[in-house]
């Protein structure tokens, strides 16, 4: 499968999807987004892939939606492009997605990063929601996911000023998982992907689904959902194998079912 704006590589147990529009700091145009959704859905169905790494390059993860593409659009055109539907499909990917972020992650780039499940950043990462400087507001979760991740105070500051924060500040406010020197951020993300790929695929998917449930339910509903999923896993071969392997003091061999 070849893409105009993405590079896709498969390694043992995981895949790396890299944005490839370096001349515009990986600005996300409709084609890139279409390709991204297509690639992620394809990898979600691929049994050889158990975890996905999403990355850009050292200078930019993604500097936002392509401003030139939407500058002259009318509200009706924006509605008809139905970009939200595409962004929503990323949220439905079942396998874990690790964002490996260096340089700019702005606007839609930051929103895409927040849609991922784990974020490894380089020390040079600059993260923000600068839409206010363009006369608009974030359009793909920047007022919602950011607020849930960093709290009202920080989200207000970032969205109302458009100011970027550095990797350390993003780490302190819980927006990302880890900061490493720029030469290691991608390898760190790959190592993590490999580690997750070594777990039971069925348990990993259900764990991701259960954690995400916490964002759209009450604690009561969430605990119920978790309990049912916990019971459900006792119908998997992986649960039998995992517990048997523990008792027999050997490494489990996951079947993914
Ligand atoms: N769009 C288009 N081109 C961009 C771009 C962007 N977001 N960001 C950078 N570029 C282009 C620049 O125009 C320039 O191209 P040329 O002029 O050379 O042709 C090239 O990338 C290099 O950029 P600079 O020359 O500006 O590089 P600097 O290092 O000087 O500055 C910068 C880097 C990141 C500070 C600056 O490029 C910048 O401020 N970029 C814009 C950042 C921004 O405002 N991002 C938010 C965009 S709005 C939606 C979903 C999502 C969204 C909307 C709707 N739906 C579901 C409906 C999201 C909206 C946004 O993200």
Coordinates of N, CA and C and ligand atoms in Angstrom, one line a residue, residues 21-29 33 59-60 62-70 78-79 81-88 104-111 126 128-134 136-141 164, ligand 1:
X21 N 4.7 15.2 5.0 CA 4.5 16.4 4.3 C 5.5 17.4 5.0
X22 N 6.8 17.1 5.0 CA 7.8 17.9 5.7 C 7.8 19.4 5.3
X23 N 7.5 19.6 4.0 CA 7.6 21.0 3.5 C 6.6 21.9 4.1
X24 N 5.6 21.4 4.7 CA 4.6 22.2 5.4 C 4.4 21.8 6.8
X25 N 5.5 21.3 7.4 CA 5.5 20.8 8.8 C 4.4 19.8 9.1
X26 N 4.1 19.0 8.1 CA 3.1 17.9 8.2 C 1.7 18.4 8.5
X27 N 1.4 19.6 7.9 CA 0.1 20.1 8.0 C -0.9 19.1 7.5
X28 N -2.0 18.9 8.2 CA -3.0 17.9 7.9 C -4.0 18.3 6.9
X29 N -3.8 18.0 5.6 CA -4.9 18.3 4.7 C -5.9 17.1 4.6
X33 N -5.4 13.2 6.0 CA -6.4 12.6 6.9 C -7.1 11.3 6.4
X59 N 11.3 17.9 13.3 CA 10.8 19.3 13.4 C 9.4 19.4 13.7
X60 N 8.6 18.5 13.2 CA 7.1 18.6 13.5 C 6.5 17.2 13.5
X62 N 2.9 17.4 13.8 CA 2.1 18.1 12.8 C 1.7 19.5 13.3
X63 N 1.9 20.5 12.4 CA 1.6 21.9 12.8 C 0.1 22.3 12.6
X64 N -0.7 21.3 12.6 CA -2.2 21.6 12.5 C -2.8 21.2 11.2
X65 N -4.1 21.5 11.2 CA -4.9 21.3 9.9 C -4.3 22.2 8.9
X66 N -4.4 21.9 7.6 CA -3.8 22.7 6.6 C -4.6 24.0 6.5
X67 N -4.0 25.1 6.9 CA -4.7 26.4 7.0 C -5.1 26.9 5.6
X68 N -4.1 26.6 4.6 CA -4.4 27.1 3.2 C -5.6 26.4 2.6
X69 N -5.8 25.1 3.0 CA -6.9 24.4 2.5 C -8.3 24.8 3.0
X70 N -8.3 25.4 4.2 CA -9.6 25.7 4.8 C -9.8 27.2 4.8
X78 N -17.4 23.5 4.9 CA -16.8 22.7 6.1 C -17.7 21.6 6.5
X79 N -19.0 21.9 6.5 CA -20.0 20.9 7.0 C -19.9 19.7 6.0
X81 N -17.6 18.8 3.9 CA -16.4 18.0 3.9 C -16.4 16.9 5.0
X82 N -17.2 17.1 6.0 CA -17.5 16.2 7.0 C -16.2 15.6 7.6
X83 N -15.3 16.5 7.9 CA -14.0 16.0 8.5 C -14.2 15.3 9.8
X84 N -15.2 15.8 10.6 CA -15.4 15.2 11.9 C -15.6 13.7 11.8
X85 N -16.3 13.2 10.8 CA -16.5 11.8 10.6 C -15.2 11.0 10.5
X86 N -14.2 11.6 9.8 CA -12.9 11.0 9.6 C -12.2 10.9 11.0
X87 N -12.2 12.1 11.6 CA -11.5 12.2 12.9 C -12.1 11.2 13.9
X88 N -13.4 11.1 13.8 CA -14.1 10.1 14.8 C -13.7 8.7 14.6
X104 N 6.8 20.6 16.5 CA 5.5 21.2 16.6 C 4.4 20.1 16.7
X105 N 3.5 20.2 17.7 CA 2.2 19.4 17.7 C 1.2 20.5 18.0
X106 N 0.7 21.1 17.0 CA -0.2 22.3 17.1 C -1.6 22.1 16.5
X107 N -2.6 22.7 17.1 CA -3.9 22.6 16.6 C -4.4 21.2 16.4
X108 N -4.7 20.9 15.1 CA -5.1 19.5 14.8 C -4.0 18.5 15.1
X109 N -2.8 19.0 15.1 CA -1.6 18.1 15.4 C -1.7 17.7 16.9
X110 N -2.0 18.7 17.7 CA -2.1 18.4 19.2 C -3.4 17.5 19.4
X111 N -4.4 17.8 18.7 CA -5.7 17.0 18.9 C -5.5 15.6 18.4
X126 N 6.9 21.1 21.0 CA 6.2 22.3 21.3 C 4.7 22.1 21.0
X128 N 0.6 22.9 21.4 CA -0.4 24.0 21.7 C -1.6 23.9 20.8
X129 N -2.5 24.8 21.2 CA -3.8 25.0 20.4 C -3.9 26.4 20.0
X130 N -3.2 26.8 18.9 CA -3.1 28.2 18.5 C -4.2 28.7 17.6
X131 N -5.3 28.0 17.5 CA -6.5 28.4 16.7 C -7.0 29.8 17.0
X132 N -6.9 30.2 18.2 CA -7.4 31.5 18.6 C -6.7 32.6 17.8
X133 N -5.4 32.3 17.4 CA -4.7 33.3 16.6 C -5.2 33.4 15.1
X134 N -6.0 32.4 14.8 CA -6.6 32.4 13.4 C -8.1 32.8 13.4
X136 N -10.4 31.3 15.2 CA -11.4 30.2 15.5 C -11.0 29.5 16.8
X137 N -11.6 28.4 17.0 CA -11.3 27.6 18.2 C -10.9 26.2 17.8
X138 N -10.4 25.4 18.7 CA -10.1 24.0 18.3 C -11.3 23.3 17.8
X139 N -11.1 22.4 16.8 CA -12.3 21.8 16.1 C -12.4 20.3 16.2
X140 N -11.3 19.7 16.8 CA -11.3 18.2 16.8 C -11.0 17.7 18.2
X141 N -11.5 18.4 19.2 CA -11.3 17.8 20.6 C -10.5 18.7 21.5
X164 N 2.2 28.1 23.1 CA 2.7 26.7 23.0 C 3.4 26.4 24.4
Ligands
LIG1 N1 -1.2 24.8 7.4 C1 -0.6 25.0 6.2 N2 0.7 25.3 6.1 C2 1.5 25.3 7.2 C3 1.0 25.1 8.5 C4 -0.5 24.8 8.6 N3 -1.1 24.5 9.7 N4 1.9 25.2 9.4 C5 3.1 25.5 8.7 N5 2.8 25.5 7.4 C6 3.7 25.8 6.3 C7 4.1 27.3 6.2 O1 3.1 28.0 5.5 C8 5.4 27.2 5.4 O2 5.1 27.0 4.1 P1 5.8 28.0 2.9 O3 5.4 29.3 3.4 O4 7.2 27.7 3.1 O5 5.1 27.5 1.7 C9 6.0 25.9 6.0 O6 5.0 25.2 6.5 C10 7.0 26.2 7.1 O7 6.4 27.0 8.1 P2 7.0 28.3 8.6 O8 7.9 29.0 7.6 O9 5.9 29.1 9.2 O10 8.0 27.7 9.8 P3 8.4 28.4 11.1 O11 9.5 27.5 11.7 O12 8.8 29.9 10.9 O13 7.1 28.5 12.1 C11 5.2 27.5 13.1 C12 6.6 27.2 12.5 C13 4.6 26.1 13.4 C14 5.2 28.3 14.4 C15 4.3 28.2 12.0 O14 4.4 27.5 10.8 C16 2.9 28.2 12.4 O15 2.4 29.1 13.2 N6 2.0 27.4 11.7 C17 0.6 27.3 11.9 C18 0.2 26.7 13.3 C19 -1.2 26.7 13.5 O16 -1.9 27.8 13.6 N7 -1.8 25.5 13.6 C20 -3.3 25.4 13.8 C21 -4.0 25.3 12.5 S1 -5.8 25.2 12.7 C22 -11.3 20.0 12.1 C23 -10.3 19.3 12.7 C24 -9.1 19.9 13.0 C25 -9.0 21.3 12.8 C26 -10.0 22.0 12.2 C27 -11.2 21.3 11.9 N8 -12.5 19.3 11.8 C28 -12.7 17.9 12.2 C29 -13.5 19.9 11.0 C30 -7.7 21.9 13.2 C31 -7.4 23.2 12.9 C32 -6.1 23.6 13.0 O17 -5.2 22.9 13.3

